[in-house]
Tab-separated table of C-alpha atoms in Angstrom:
chain	number	residue	atom	x	y	z
A	1	MET	CA	16.660	-59.076	80.108
A	2	LEU	CA	19.616	-60.113	78.213
A	3	HIS	CA	18.881	-63.467	78.918
A	4	ARG	CA	15.684	-63.099	77.892
A	5	ARG	CA	16.405	-61.429	74.568
A	6	ALA	CA	19.135	-64.042	74.186
A	7	PHE	CA	16.775	-66.893	74.730
A	8	LEU	CA	13.892	-65.227	72.124
A	9	LEU	CA	17.105	-64.868	69.873
A	10	LEU	CA	17.976	-68.003	70.085
A	11	THR	CA	14.763	-69.993	69.917
A	12	SER	CA	14.013	-67.848	66.595
A	13	THR	CA	16.827	-68.473	65.136
A	14	PHE	CA	16.068	-72.483	65.389
A	15	THR	CA	12.669	-72.289	64.311
A	16	MET	CA	13.967	-70.263	61.650
A	17	SER	CA	16.544	-72.877	60.421
A	18	GLY	CA	14.458	-75.619	61.297
A	19	LEU	CA	11.752	-73.841	58.666
A	20	LEU	CA	14.443	-73.357	56.055
A	21	THR	CA	15.848	-77.108	56.325
A	22	GLY	CA	11.994	-78.277	56.257
A	23	ARG	CA	11.675	-76.267	53.239
A	24	MET	CA	14.675	-77.277	51.663
A	25	ALA	CA	14.134	-80.990	52.062
A	26	ALA	CA	10.999	-80.541	50.789
A	27	PHE	CA	12.307	-79.000	47.693
A	28	ALA	CA	15.153	-81.369	47.159
A	29	GLN	CA	12.408	-84.429	47.778
A	30	GLY	CA	10.403	-82.412	44.798
A	31	THR	CA	12.986	-82.492	42.586
A	32	ASP	CA	13.783	-85.694	43.305
A	33	ARG	CA	10.450	-87.294	42.536
A	34	ALA	CA	10.246	-85.015	39.323
A	35	THR	CA	13.961	-86.155	37.969
A	36	ALA	CA	12.756	-89.947	39.180
A	37	PHE	CA	9.270	-89.307	37.237
A	38	VAL	CA	10.598	-88.196	34.033
A	39	LYS	CA	13.248	-90.713	33.992
A	40	ALA	CA	10.700	-93.930	34.507
A	41	THR	CA	8.198	-92.123	31.890
A	42	GLY	CA	11.202	-91.259	29.473
A	43	ASP	CA	12.321	-95.015	29.931
A	44	LYS	CA	9.045	-96.322	29.339
A	45	LEU	CA	8.685	-94.210	25.866
A	46	VAL	CA	11.975	-95.086	24.926
A	47	ALA	CA	11.394	-98.767	25.383
A	48	VAL	CA	7.798	-98.673	23.026
A	49	VAL	CA	9.760	-96.012	20.631
A	50	ASN	CA	12.963	-98.039	20.121
A	51	GLY	CA	11.295	-101.335	20.281
A	52	PRO	CA	9.669	-104.000	18.189
A	53	GLY	CA	6.254	-103.790	17.851
A	54	THR	CA	4.126	-102.853	14.666
A	55	ALA	CA	3.139	-98.926	14.473
A	56	GLU	CA	0.061	-99.501	16.028
A	57	ALA	CA	0.532	-101.511	18.838
A	58	LYS	CA	3.360	-98.386	19.487
A	59	ARG	CA	0.621	-96.253	19.049
A	60	ARG	CA	-1.616	-97.919	21.829
A	61	ASP	CA	1.372	-98.514	24.349
A	62	LEU	CA	2.417	-94.717	23.908
A	63	THR	CA	-1.539	-93.847	24.462
A	64	THR	CA	-1.297	-95.499	27.300
A	65	ILE	CA	1.947	-93.700	28.673
A	66	ILE	CA	0.786	-90.252	27.749
A	67	ASP	CA	-2.771	-90.610	29.277
A	68	ALA	CA	-0.861	-91.491	32.730
A	69	ALA	CA	1.633	-89.123	32.283
A	70	ILE	CA	0.458	-85.697	30.834
A	71	ASP	CA	-2.017	-83.947	32.568
A	72	VAL	CA	-4.217	-83.595	29.664
A	73	ASP	CA	-7.193	-81.870	30.938
A	74	GLY	CA	-4.505	-78.981	32.423
A	75	VAL	CA	-2.977	-78.715	29.322
A	76	GLY	CA	-6.307	-78.123	27.172
A	77	ARG	CA	-7.520	-75.367	29.403
A	78	PHE	CA	-4.066	-73.559	29.455
A	79	CYS	CA	-4.508	-73.941	25.499
A	80	LEU	CA	-7.735	-72.455	25.298
A	81	GLY	CA	-6.525	-69.778	27.649
A	82	ARG	CA	-9.340	-66.783	28.120
A	83	PHE	CA	-11.368	-68.605	26.065
A	84	TRP	CA	-11.889	-71.236	28.866
A	85	ARG	CA	-13.957	-69.119	30.786
A	86	GLN	CA	-16.090	-67.755	27.997
A	87	ALA	CA	-17.141	-71.633	26.857
A	88	SER	CA	-20.130	-72.756	28.547
A	89	PRO	CA	-19.645	-76.435	30.554
A	90	GLU	CA	-21.042	-78.215	27.052
A	91	GLN	CA	-18.253	-76.891	25.122
A	92	GLN	CA	-15.365	-76.754	27.657
A	93	LYS	CA	-16.710	-80.938	27.830
A	94	HIS	CA	-16.606	-81.352	24.009
A	95	TYR	CA	-13.432	-79.222	23.160
A	96	LEU	CA	-11.473	-81.333	26.010
A	97	GLU	CA	-12.663	-84.855	24.760
A	98	LEU	CA	-11.260	-83.702	21.383
A	99	PHE	CA	-8.145	-81.903	22.517
A	100	HIS	CA	-7.335	-85.429	24.194
A	101	LYS	CA	-7.681	-87.199	20.929
A	102	VAL	CA	-5.593	-84.454	19.131
A	103	LEU	CA	-2.469	-84.392	21.698
A	104	VAL	CA	-2.280	-87.869	22.298
A	105	THR	CA	-2.574	-88.826	18.084
A	106	SER	CA	-0.068	-86.112	16.981
A	107	VAL	CA	2.343	-87.184	20.120
A	108	THR	CA	2.158	-90.661	19.126
A	109	ALA	CA	2.445	-90.333	15.367
A	110	LYS	CA	5.515	-87.991	15.657
A	111	LEU	CA	7.313	-90.255	18.482
A	112	GLY	CA	6.206	-93.216	16.592
A	113	GLU	CA	8.584	-92.627	13.573
A	114	TYR	CA	11.554	-92.375	15.890
A	115	GLN	CA	14.288	-95.204	16.371
A	116	GLY	CA	17.150	-95.582	17.992
A	117	VAL	CA	16.410	-92.510	20.580
A	118	LYS	CA	18.516	-92.214	23.662
A	119	LEU	CA	17.307	-89.847	26.553
A	120	THR	CA	19.561	-88.409	28.917
A	121	ILE	CA	18.433	-86.729	32.389
A	122	GLY	CA	20.070	-83.978	33.203
A	123	ARG	CA	19.537	-80.838	35.930
A	124	THR	CA	16.380	-79.986	37.446
A	125	ARG	CA	15.490	-76.658	38.864
A	126	GLN	CA	12.485	-75.146	40.674
A	127	GLN	CA	10.431	-72.492	39.271
A	128	GLU	CA	7.742	-71.332	41.034
A	129	GLU	CA	5.055	-74.044	41.459
A	130	GLU	CA	6.916	-76.153	39.170
A	131	GLN	CA	9.710	-78.219	38.332
A	132	ILE	CA	11.913	-78.467	35.170
A	133	VAL	CA	13.774	-81.491	34.475
A	134	SER	CA	16.035	-80.881	31.442
A	135	THR	CA	16.900	-83.899	29.606
A	136	VAL	CA	18.884	-84.513	26.136
A	137	VAL	CA	17.098	-86.887	22.976
A	138	GLU	CA	19.785	-88.023	20.675
A	139	ARG	CA	18.686	-89.611	17.519
A	140	PRO	CA	20.766	-91.459	14.922
A	141	ASN	CA	21.491	-88.438	11.969
A	142	ASN	CA	20.144	-85.620	14.398
A	143	PRO	CA	21.922	-83.231	16.177
A	144	PRO	CA	21.096	-84.123	20.145
A	145	THR	CA	18.034	-81.541	21.427
A	146	THR	CA	17.428	-80.496	24.778
A	147	VAL	CA	13.881	-81.240	25.969
A	148	ASP	CA	12.654	-79.501	29.204
A	149	TRP	CA	10.134	-81.730	31.128
A	150	VAL	CA	7.711	-79.170	33.257
A	151	ILE	CA	5.881	-81.137	36.185
A	152	THR	CA	3.513	-80.027	38.411
A	153	GLN	CA	2.395	-82.209	41.686
A	154	PRO	CA	-0.833	-80.539	42.805
A	155	THR	CA	-1.585	-83.868	44.648
A	156	SER	CA	0.915	-86.579	44.997
A	157	ALA	CA	1.366	-87.794	41.451
A	158	PRO	CA	3.578	-86.046	39.308
A	159	ARG	CA	2.162	-84.916	35.888
A	160	ILE	CA	3.522	-83.613	32.823
A	161	ILE	CA	2.176	-79.853	31.891
A	162	ASP	CA	4.611	-78.746	29.090
A	163	VAL	CA	7.423	-80.226	27.119
A	164	VAL	CA	9.724	-77.668	25.880
A	165	ALA	CA	12.130	-78.645	23.028
A	166	GLU	CA	15.223	-76.242	21.962
A	167	GLY	CA	13.263	-73.451	23.537
A	168	THR	CA	10.068	-74.055	21.897
A	169	SER	CA	7.008	-74.919	24.392
A	170	LEU	CA	4.373	-77.293	23.256
A	171	ARG	CA	1.405	-76.013	25.117
A	172	ILE	CA	2.483	-71.968	24.740
A	173	THR	CA	2.340	-72.902	20.648
A	174	GLN	CA	-0.512	-74.993	20.854
A	175	ARG	CA	-1.960	-71.751	22.541
A	176	SER	CA	-1.187	-69.561	19.890
A	177	ASP	CA	-2.286	-71.606	16.951
A	178	TYR	CA	-6.183	-72.128	18.975
A	179	ALA	CA	-5.642	-67.947	19.558
A	180	ALA	CA	-5.021	-67.085	16.053
A	181	TYR	CA	-7.834	-69.536	14.935
A	182	LEU	CA	-10.062	-67.806	17.253
A	183	GLN	CA	-9.137	-64.553	16.358
A	184	ARG	CA	-9.874	-65.410	12.721
A	185	ASN	CA	-13.184	-67.097	13.200
A	186	GLY	CA	-15.273	-64.391	15.049
A	187	ASN	CA	-13.665	-65.975	18.426
A	188	SER	CA	-16.221	-68.484	18.196
A	189	ILE	CA	-15.781	-71.690	20.349
A	190	ASP	CA	-17.840	-73.742	17.834
A	191	ALA	CA	-16.109	-73.007	14.968
A	192	LEU	CA	-13.135	-74.311	17.079
A	193	ILE	CA	-14.433	-77.135	18.350
A	194	GLY	CA	-15.274	-78.179	14.373
A	195	ALA	CA	-12.151	-77.700	13.236
A	196	MET	CA	-10.556	-79.617	15.812
A	197	ARG	CA	-13.478	-82.266	15.369
A	198	GLN	CA	-12.450	-82.596	11.431
A	199	GLN	CA	-8.687	-82.901	12.472
A	200	ALA	CA	-9.316	-85.671	14.975
A	201	ALA	CA	-11.076	-87.390	12.051
A	202	GLN	CA	-8.270	-87.010	9.571
A	203	ASN	CA	-5.590	-88.379	11.419
A	204	ILE	CA	-7.052	-91.363	12.821
B	1	MET	CA	14.951	-69.255	-14.661
B	2	PRO	CA	15.402	-66.776	-18.080
B	3	ALA	CA	18.583	-67.414	-20.446
B	4	THR	CA	19.037	-63.510	-19.637
B	5	ILE	CA	19.355	-64.020	-15.984
B	6	ARG	CA	21.381	-67.393	-16.308
B	7	ALA	CA	23.938	-65.552	-18.805
B	8	ARG	CA	24.998	-63.168	-15.978
B	9	LEU	CA	26.147	-65.195	-12.601
B	10	PHE	CA	24.740	-62.824	-9.612
B	11	THR	CA	26.456	-62.792	-6.428
B	12	PRO	CA	24.584	-63.227	-3.368
B	13	GLN	CA	24.840	-59.098	-3.085
B	14	ASP	CA	22.610	-58.996	-6.251
B	15	VAL	CA	19.959	-61.399	-4.764
B	16	CYS	CA	19.277	-58.475	-2.119
B	17	ARG	CA	18.764	-55.822	-4.697
B	18	TRP	CA	17.209	-58.084	-6.773
B	19	ALA	CA	14.267	-60.602	-4.926
B	20	ILE	CA	14.643	-58.656	-1.613
B	21	ALA	CA	14.234	-54.827	-2.338
B	22	PRO	CA	11.455	-55.062	-4.508
B	23	CYS	CA	9.715	-57.573	-2.516
B	24	LEU	CA	10.163	-55.783	1.037
B	25	ALA	CA	9.094	-52.360	-1.229
B	26	LEU	CA	5.833	-53.877	-1.895
B	27	GLY	CA	5.587	-55.211	1.213
B	28	LEU	CA	6.150	-51.683	2.987
B	29	ALA	CA	3.587	-50.062	0.366
B	30	MET	CA	0.904	-52.906	1.557
B	31	GLY	CA	1.638	-52.146	5.066
B	32	LEU	CA	0.998	-48.582	4.894
B	33	THR	CA	-2.410	-49.861	3.810
B	34	ALA	CA	-3.002	-53.198	5.413
B	35	CYS	CA	-2.306	-53.121	8.766
B	36	ALA	CA	-3.672	-55.466	11.722
B	37	GLU	CA	-6.779	-54.010	13.469
B	38	ALA	CA	-6.248	-53.308	16.726
B	39	PRO	CA	-9.167	-55.110	19.176
B	40	PRO	CA	-11.601	-52.727	20.831
B	41	ALA	CA	-10.378	-51.015	23.544
B	42	ASP	CA	-12.402	-52.147	26.526
B	43	ASP	CA	-11.501	-55.981	25.348
B	44	PRO	CA	-8.456	-55.772	28.039
B	45	GLU	CA	-7.311	-59.609	27.208
B	46	ALA	CA	-8.060	-58.857	23.565
B	47	VAL	CA	-5.564	-56.064	23.838
B	48	ALA	CA	-3.008	-57.423	25.793
B	49	GLU	CA	-2.881	-60.309	23.182
B	50	PHE	CA	-2.441	-57.900	20.308
B	51	LYS	CA	0.294	-56.161	22.021
B	52	GLU	CA	2.279	-59.626	22.961
B	53	LEU	CA	2.070	-60.992	19.287
B	54	ASN	CA	3.461	-58.043	18.280
B	55	ASP	CA	2.785	-58.559	14.427
B	56	PRO	CA	1.371	-55.263	13.185
B	57	LEU	CA	1.751	-56.074	9.692
B	58	GLU	CA	-0.027	-59.339	9.894
B	59	PRO	CA	-2.567	-58.630	6.595
B	60	THR	CA	1.207	-58.303	4.752
B	61	ASN	CA	2.901	-61.045	6.609
B	62	ARG	CA	0.269	-63.725	5.770
B	63	PHE	CA	0.110	-62.186	2.050
B	64	PHE	CA	3.751	-63.244	1.640
B	65	TYR	CA	3.277	-66.669	3.699
B	66	VAL	CA	0.822	-67.551	1.096
B	67	ILE	CA	3.372	-67.179	-1.498
B	68	TYR	CA	6.106	-68.623	0.373
B	69	ASP	CA	4.135	-71.654	0.898
B	70	ARG	CA	3.050	-72.062	-2.643
B	71	VAL	CA	7.002	-71.986	-3.933
B	72	ASP	CA	7.898	-74.088	-0.825
B	73	THR	CA	4.850	-76.930	-1.796
B	74	TYR	CA	5.720	-77.011	-5.583
B	75	VAL	CA	9.678	-76.303	-5.886
B	76	LEU	CA	11.574	-76.274	-2.488
B	77	GLU	CA	10.107	-78.956	-0.569
B	78	PRO	CA	10.053	-81.087	-3.967
B	79	ILE	CA	14.001	-80.117	-4.179
B	80	ALA	CA	14.809	-81.105	-0.643
B	81	ARG	CA	12.851	-84.473	-1.003
B	82	ALA	CA	14.702	-85.300	-3.935
B	83	TYR	CA	18.006	-84.116	-2.266
B	84	ARG	CA	17.055	-86.620	0.648
B	85	ASN	CA	16.391	-89.491	-1.796
B	86	VAL	CA	19.411	-89.597	-3.747
B	87	VAL	CA	22.061	-87.960	-1.588
B	88	PRO	CA	23.040	-90.475	1.387
B	89	VAL	CA	23.062	-89.568	5.031
B	90	PRO	CA	26.841	-89.170	5.064
B	91	VAL	CA	27.215	-87.344	1.997
B	92	ARG	CA	24.428	-84.585	3.569
B	93	THR	CA	26.114	-84.557	6.630
B	94	GLY	CA	29.068	-83.652	5.050
B	95	VAL	CA	27.298	-81.132	2.869
B	96	SER	CA	25.995	-79.650	6.242
B	97	ASN	CA	29.055	-79.423	8.276
B	98	ALA	CA	31.024	-77.781	5.186
B	99	LEU	CA	28.504	-74.894	4.920
B	100	SER	CA	28.496	-74.349	8.506
B	101	ASN	CA	32.316	-74.357	8.274
B	102	LEU	CA	32.360	-71.678	6.180
B	103	ASN	CA	30.084	-69.536	8.467
B	104	THR	CA	33.177	-69.650	10.924
B	105	PRO	CA	33.737	-65.713	10.094
B	106	VAL	CA	30.459	-64.491	10.409
B	107	LYS	CA	30.373	-66.762	13.958
B	108	LEU	CA	33.270	-65.477	15.013
B	109	GLY	CA	32.944	-61.956	14.574
B	110	ASN	CA	29.622	-62.446	16.327
B	111	ASP	CA	31.102	-64.292	19.067
B	112	ILE	CA	33.447	-61.248	19.636
B	113	LEU	CA	30.523	-58.657	19.489
B	114	GLU	CA	28.184	-60.915	22.194
B	115	GLY	CA	31.898	-60.700	24.496
B	116	LYS	CA	31.779	-64.746	24.520
B	117	PRO	CA	35.403	-65.255	24.183
B	118	ARG	CA	34.863	-69.237	25.320
B	119	ARG	CA	32.887	-69.166	22.400
B	120	ALA	CA	35.061	-67.549	20.262
B	121	GLY	CA	37.437	-69.915	20.933
B	122	ASP	CA	35.433	-72.974	20.525
B	123	THR	CA	34.904	-71.405	16.901
B	124	THR	CA	38.343	-70.959	16.216
B	125	MET	CA	39.220	-74.364	17.510
B	126	ARG	CA	36.483	-75.963	15.101
B	127	PHE	CA	37.593	-74.325	12.551
B	128	LEU	CA	41.232	-75.170	12.576
B	129	ILE	CA	40.394	-78.439	13.244
B	130	ASN	CA	37.828	-79.167	11.342
B	131	SER	CA	39.425	-77.432	8.241
B	132	THR	CA	42.408	-79.667	8.625
B	133	VAL	CA	41.771	-82.904	10.431
B	134	GLY	CA	37.908	-82.834	8.982
B	135	VAL	CA	39.073	-82.091	5.309
B	136	LEU	CA	37.591	-78.894	4.713
B	137	GLY	CA	34.707	-78.540	7.362
B	138	VAL	CA	33.411	-81.950	5.762
B	139	PHE	CA	33.837	-84.324	8.936
B	140	ASP	CA	32.840	-82.244	12.291
B	141	VAL	CA	35.814	-83.991	14.412
B	142	ALA	CA	35.886	-80.872	16.706
B	143	THR	CA	32.799	-81.530	18.668
B	144	GLY	CA	34.228	-85.053	19.526
B	145	TRP	CA	37.131	-83.040	20.804
B	146	GLY	CA	35.258	-81.089	23.567
B	147	TYR	CA	34.635	-77.673	20.709
B	148	GLY	CA	30.924	-77.812	20.415
B	149	LYS	CA	28.618	-76.175	17.976
B	150	HIS	CA	26.486	-73.187	18.992
B	151	ASP	CA	24.772	-70.342	17.113
B	152	ALA	CA	25.492	-67.328	16.754
B	153	ASP	CA	24.665	-64.256	14.185
B	154	PHE	CA	23.797	-60.075	14.511
B	155	GLY	CA	20.204	-61.080	15.174
B	156	LEU	CA	21.709	-62.731	18.189
B	157	THR	CA	24.193	-60.178	19.245
B	158	LEU	CA	21.473	-57.222	18.898
B	159	GLY	CA	19.578	-59.221	21.009
B	160	HIS	CA	22.402	-59.687	23.247
B	161	TRP	CA	22.654	-56.018	23.620
B	162	GLY	CA	19.498	-55.825	25.245
B	163	VAL	CA	17.419	-55.006	21.295
B	164	PRO	CA	13.938	-55.746	21.807
B	165	ASP	CA	13.346	-58.576	18.761
B	166	GLY	CA	10.422	-56.216	17.250
B	167	PRO	CA	7.594	-56.572	15.143
B	168	TYR	CA	7.459	-59.711	13.423
B	169	LEU	CA	8.139	-59.779	9.785
B	170	PHE	CA	7.314	-62.600	6.983
B	171	LEU	CA	9.708	-61.904	4.115
B	172	PRO	CA	9.999	-63.782	0.327
B	173	VAL	CA	13.402	-65.396	0.554
B	174	VAL	CA	14.158	-65.189	4.194
B	175	GLY	CA	11.178	-66.707	5.604
B	176	PRO	CA	9.695	-65.560	9.489
B	177	SER	CA	12.016	-63.198	10.983
B	178	GLY	CA	11.820	-59.660	12.604
B	179	THR	CA	12.817	-56.363	12.655
B	180	ARG	CA	15.743	-57.052	14.437
B	181	ASP	CA	16.756	-60.621	13.098
B	182	LEU	CA	16.053	-58.867	9.761
B	183	THR	CA	18.959	-56.546	10.220
B	184	GLY	CA	21.059	-58.707	11.914
B	185	PHE	CA	20.535	-60.890	8.609
B	186	ALA	CA	21.399	-57.982	6.500
B	187	VAL	CA	24.785	-57.350	8.556
B	188	ASP	CA	25.834	-61.090	8.276
B	189	THR	CA	25.173	-61.032	4.658
B	190	VAL	CA	27.549	-57.797	4.164
B	191	GLY	CA	29.954	-58.564	6.831
B	192	ASP	CA	30.755	-62.146	5.384
B	193	PRO	CA	34.117	-61.925	3.564
B	194	PHE	CA	32.871	-64.342	1.352
B	195	MET	CA	30.761	-62.112	-0.234
B	196	TRP	CA	34.145	-59.394	-1.033
B	197	VAL	CA	36.944	-61.940	-1.998
B	198	GLY	CA	37.541	-62.572	-5.718
B	199	GLN	CA	35.848	-61.433	-8.901
B	200	GLY	CA	35.278	-63.389	-12.258
B	201	THR	CA	32.841	-66.408	-13.434
B	202	ALA	CA	34.411	-69.051	-11.048
B	203	VAL	CA	33.896	-67.094	-7.842
B	204	LYS	CA	30.535	-65.867	-8.849
B	205	THR	CA	29.521	-69.429	-9.484
B	206	LEU	CA	30.892	-70.581	-6.217
B	207	GLY	CA	28.956	-67.991	-4.337
B	208	TRP	CA	25.746	-68.888	-5.670
B	209	THR	CA	26.176	-73.012	-5.731
B	210	ARG	CA	26.767	-72.030	-1.983
B	211	PHE	CA	23.524	-70.134	-1.783
B	212	TYR	CA	21.522	-73.056	-3.516
B	213	VAL	CA	23.296	-75.855	-1.771
B	214	ASP	CA	22.761	-73.603	1.687
B	215	ALA	CA	18.805	-73.471	0.743
B	216	ILE	CA	18.447	-77.189	-0.342
B	217	ASN	CA	20.695	-78.230	2.879
B	218	ALA	CA	18.561	-76.131	5.269
B	219	ARG	CA	15.242	-77.368	3.653
B	220	GLU	CA	15.627	-80.948	3.656
B	221	ARG	CA	16.726	-80.493	7.651
B	222	ALA	CA	13.322	-79.319	8.075
B	223	LEU	CA	11.136	-81.626	6.172
B	224	ASP	CA	9.763	-83.277	9.058
B	225	PRO	CA	8.887	-80.755	11.451
B	226	VAL	CA	7.247	-78.468	8.518
B	227	GLU	CA	5.163	-81.374	7.144
B	228	SER	CA	3.968	-81.954	10.564
B	229	ILE	CA	3.303	-78.390	11.500
B	230	LYS	CA	1.356	-77.795	8.615
B	231	LYS	CA	-0.734	-80.839	9.187
B	232	THR	CA	-1.585	-80.384	12.318
B	233	ALA	CA	-1.737	-76.827	13.224
B	234	LEU	CA	-5.104	-75.115	12.172
B	235	ASP	CA	-3.405	-71.412	11.344
B	236	PRO	CA	0.296	-72.728	10.254
B	237	TYR	CA	1.023	-68.707	9.927
B	238	ALA	CA	0.636	-68.303	13.688
B	239	THR	CA	2.262	-71.736	14.653
B	240	PHE	CA	5.076	-70.720	12.579
B	241	ARG	CA	5.365	-67.377	14.339
B	242	SER	CA	4.964	-68.973	17.936
B	243	LEU	CA	8.048	-71.726	17.105
B	244	TYR	CA	10.234	-68.715	15.411
B	245	ARG	CA	10.267	-66.472	18.237
B	246	GLN	CA	10.302	-68.961	21.057
B	247	TYR	CA	13.305	-70.427	19.009
B	248	ARG	CA	15.381	-67.180	18.985
B	249	GLU	CA	14.344	-66.863	22.543
B	250	GLY	CA	15.828	-69.993	23.522
B	251	GLN	CA	19.030	-69.653	21.439
B	252	LEU	CA	19.235	-66.263	23.325
B	253	THR	CA	19.391	-67.873	26.823
B	254	LYS	CA	21.739	-70.363	25.803
B	255	LEU	CA	23.886	-67.536	24.728
B	256	ARG	CA	23.263	-65.803	28.045
B	257	ASP	CA	23.337	-68.308	30.103
B	258	ASP	CA	26.937	-69.856	28.517
B	259	ASN	CA	29.373	-68.269	31.073
B	260	ARG	CA	32.329	-70.299	31.046
B	261	ALA	CA	35.312	-69.085	32.267
B	262	THR	CA	38.628	-68.207	30.722
B	263	VAL	CA	41.005	-68.548	33.200
B	264	PRO	CA	43.491	-71.577	32.330
B	265	VAL	CA	42.968	-75.012	33.909
B	266	TRP	CA	45.932	-74.417	36.137
B	267	PHE	CA	45.058	-71.595	37.436
B	268	PRO	CA	43.944	-71.890	41.138
B	269	GLN	CA	40.352	-72.140	41.196
B	270	MET	CA	37.689	-70.865	43.678
B	271	ALA	CA	36.037	-73.832	45.453
B	272	GLY	CA	32.951	-75.296	43.753
B	273	GLN	CA	33.577	-73.659	40.329
B	274	GLU	CA	33.199	-75.728	37.378
B	275	ILE	CA	36.204	-75.190	34.946
B	276	ASN	CA	34.835	-76.817	31.994
B	277	PRO	CA	31.199	-77.134	32.269
B	278	PRO	CA	29.513	-77.897	28.935
B	279	SER	CA	28.296	-75.574	26.881
B	280	ARG	CA	25.084	-77.138	26.339
């Protein structure tokens, strides 16, 4: 009897520890991959931003990198919040198309003006299903800025779903902007799409 | 500025009485009549959103935002832009450093009230080093010597003590704030020893110069982000509100997480304990 209990205890301990190390290994692998991904993407962005090239060429290169690295559709759905479910498939399609345009132009316009950027990778931490990679961005004549990159891995390829600069999240800010616009325009998704269309036309 | 006002030089104390108080009174009076309309109770998501925004005075706040935005577009922004174009970068950095050095008493007081001895130490060392080696605070030598900068004000102190940020406020002169941060702003202003030291025209002039230079310096530093928000946001008021809240929460998180030990370096340390983790 005692033997059996001891045996059970032993096997369960082994299975438990096996499971735990398995999980820990998966976690470590995930964070490593997230860190490597942010480093690779960050290096590419910095190379384009600091590189020679005309503003137009830079913008094109940045668009390619952003398209590959950011989960634009996911961010777009998040930014529409509860209105995503209320939107018709047609509206959803229009919205995402415009969101993509607006996001890419605003990000490339912002980055395109920078020069002499330095990116230092810091710690990576796990938060629920996401990994957050902390970095410090330094620019001449500017105090260093902490930028957190939120990474998700739904499939095998990691994608960026948020960029948090000094505690301010890109997608949360964008969502509150849209929410306020919708609230002041009778919760009309068509009105939002119209405003975004105007915005996209202005920026190009 | 009318000659009568210019003839008599005010201290920042007077600013509160002269500019903020009547505006606040007006705001509160409007607030009584112009409250944001709560969404119907049968839309739980809208109700949750309304509560989360915590902006019951939104119509009043938007009214002040519009005025602020006009004044900014036609007065503050052009001045800040001129300042940027005329004054070279090293001078602007020096001005910014010197202003930040003048803020030491308020910062130190808050570091202590927050119960952050290492931050209080940083503030003290920064003041001692930058006021001497850094020539009256013009050069920030201390950062390079391991005493980095951090934020401290009474709004953050209250937040650290557990006071919630309260309803959002957009105020003339002050800009985006909240009930907690407005209280903090008032306490910091009154608690600043420079406000009580000395009398006479010279001191008043200095006080005013600091006030104006501070405003221009702050606006110059915000030129690029504000311009891009005004250009890209569909509702700049809401975007500034969201950014302000998130930024303050970020500062508070940084403050909470700064738990560097105060044990001397030579004292036996526990294994794995970082003696001097970076404050950032």
